[in-house]
Coordinates of C-alpha atoms in Angstrom, one line a residue:
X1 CA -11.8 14.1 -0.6
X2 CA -13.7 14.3 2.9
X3 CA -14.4 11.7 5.1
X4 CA -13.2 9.2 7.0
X5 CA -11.2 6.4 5.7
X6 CA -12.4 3.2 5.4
X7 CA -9.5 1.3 5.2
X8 CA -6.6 0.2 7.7
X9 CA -3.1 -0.8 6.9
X10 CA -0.5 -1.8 8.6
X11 CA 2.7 -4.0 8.0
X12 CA 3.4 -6.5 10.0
X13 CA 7.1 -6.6 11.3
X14 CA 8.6 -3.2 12.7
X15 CA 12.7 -2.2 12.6
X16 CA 15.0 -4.1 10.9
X17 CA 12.9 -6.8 9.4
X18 CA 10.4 -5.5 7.0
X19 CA 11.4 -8.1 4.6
X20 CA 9.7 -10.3 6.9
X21 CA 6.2 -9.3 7.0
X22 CA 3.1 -9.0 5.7
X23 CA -0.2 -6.5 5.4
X24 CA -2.7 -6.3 7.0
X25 CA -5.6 -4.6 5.6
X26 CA -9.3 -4.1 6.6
X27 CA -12.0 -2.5 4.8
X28 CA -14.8 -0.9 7.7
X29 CA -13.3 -3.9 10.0
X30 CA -13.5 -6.6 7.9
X31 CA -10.0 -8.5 7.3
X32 CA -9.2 -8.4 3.3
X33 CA -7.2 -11.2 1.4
X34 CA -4.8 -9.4 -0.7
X35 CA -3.9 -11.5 -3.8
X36 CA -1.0 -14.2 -2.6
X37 CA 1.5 -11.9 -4.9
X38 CA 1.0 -9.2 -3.2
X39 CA 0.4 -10.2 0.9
X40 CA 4.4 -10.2 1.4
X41 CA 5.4 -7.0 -0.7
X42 CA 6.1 -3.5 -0.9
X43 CA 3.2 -1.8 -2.4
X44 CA 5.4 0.7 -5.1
X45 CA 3.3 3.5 -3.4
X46 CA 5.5 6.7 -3.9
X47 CA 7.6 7.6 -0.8
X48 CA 11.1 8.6 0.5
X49 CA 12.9 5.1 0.9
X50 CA 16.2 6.0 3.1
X51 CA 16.7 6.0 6.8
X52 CA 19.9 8.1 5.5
X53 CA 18.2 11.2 4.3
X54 CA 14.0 11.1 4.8
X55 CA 14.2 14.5 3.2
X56 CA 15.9 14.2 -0.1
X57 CA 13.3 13.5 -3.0
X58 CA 16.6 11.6 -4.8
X59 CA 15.4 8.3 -2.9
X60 CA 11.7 8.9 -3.9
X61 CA 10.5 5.9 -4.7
X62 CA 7.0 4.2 -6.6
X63 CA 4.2 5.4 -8.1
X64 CA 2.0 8.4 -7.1
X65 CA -1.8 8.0 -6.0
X66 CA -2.9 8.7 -9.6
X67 CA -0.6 6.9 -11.3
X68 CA -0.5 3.7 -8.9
X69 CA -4.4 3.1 -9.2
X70 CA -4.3 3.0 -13.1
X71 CA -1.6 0.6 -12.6
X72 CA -3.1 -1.7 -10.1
X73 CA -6.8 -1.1 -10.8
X74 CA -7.1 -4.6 -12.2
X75 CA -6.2 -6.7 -8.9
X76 CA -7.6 -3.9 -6.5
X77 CA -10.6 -4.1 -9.1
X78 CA -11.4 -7.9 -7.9
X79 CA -10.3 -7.3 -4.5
X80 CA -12.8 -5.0 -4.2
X81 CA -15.3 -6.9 -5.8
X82 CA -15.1 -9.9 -3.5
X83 CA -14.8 -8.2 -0.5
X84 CA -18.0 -6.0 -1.2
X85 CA -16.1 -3.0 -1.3
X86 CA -17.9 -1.0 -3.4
X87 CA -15.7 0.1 -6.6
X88 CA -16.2 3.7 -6.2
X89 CA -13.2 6.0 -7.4
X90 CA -13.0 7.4 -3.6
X91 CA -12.7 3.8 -2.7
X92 CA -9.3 3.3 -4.9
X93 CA -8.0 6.8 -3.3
X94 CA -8.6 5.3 0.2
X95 CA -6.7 2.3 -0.1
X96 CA -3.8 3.9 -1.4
X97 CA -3.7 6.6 1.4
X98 CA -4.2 3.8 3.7
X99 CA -1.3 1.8 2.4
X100 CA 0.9 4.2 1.5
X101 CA 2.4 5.7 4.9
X102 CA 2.9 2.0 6.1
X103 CA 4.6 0.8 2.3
X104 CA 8.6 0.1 2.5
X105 CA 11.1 -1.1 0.3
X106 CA 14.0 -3.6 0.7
X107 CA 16.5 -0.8 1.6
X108 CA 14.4 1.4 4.0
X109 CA 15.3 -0.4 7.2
X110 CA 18.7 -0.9 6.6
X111 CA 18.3 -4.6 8.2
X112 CA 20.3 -6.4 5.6
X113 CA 23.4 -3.6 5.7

């Protein structure tokens, strides 16, 4: 897929409180509204998860591009949708790639060891 990305993404807190932020994600500059379930949480976007070993695929984590737009093509669906996005296949592939370097999980910042 060429191009250039249309979408930003970044979480909010850095270090040892992930647990405290939440996205922030933009579409050609224009701020989107994720649905209120999903503003403060991990994404499940597939990743290594542990500060310990960044290398070993036993703390892979979530769902892989493919597999985490048939799950989540319903919300991302209206998202889209209301934000003008247009709902384009490359569109769904964007926002994960966008997302997905910046996703965590509970236990990847070791702030509550």
């Amino acid at each position: 897929m060429a191009g250039t990305n249309p979408f930003t993404a970044a979480w909010s807190r850095g270090g040892n409180l992930l647990c405290h932020g939440h996205w922030i994600i933009s579409w050609q500059d224009k701020a989107l509204t994720l649905p209120e379930s999903r503003q403060d949480k991990d994404m499940g976007t597939w990743a290594i998860y542990s500060i310990i070993d960044p290398e070993d695929d036993t703390f892979a984590q979530g769902l892989t591009e493919d597999d985490w737009i048939i799950e989540n093509v319903e919300w991302l669906t209206d998202l889209f949708f209301d934000a003008g996005v247009p709902l384009e296949t490359a569109n769904y592939r964007y926002f994960y790639q966008a997302v997905n370097p910046h996703d965590w999980r509970c236990t990847s910042c070791a702030g509550c060891m």
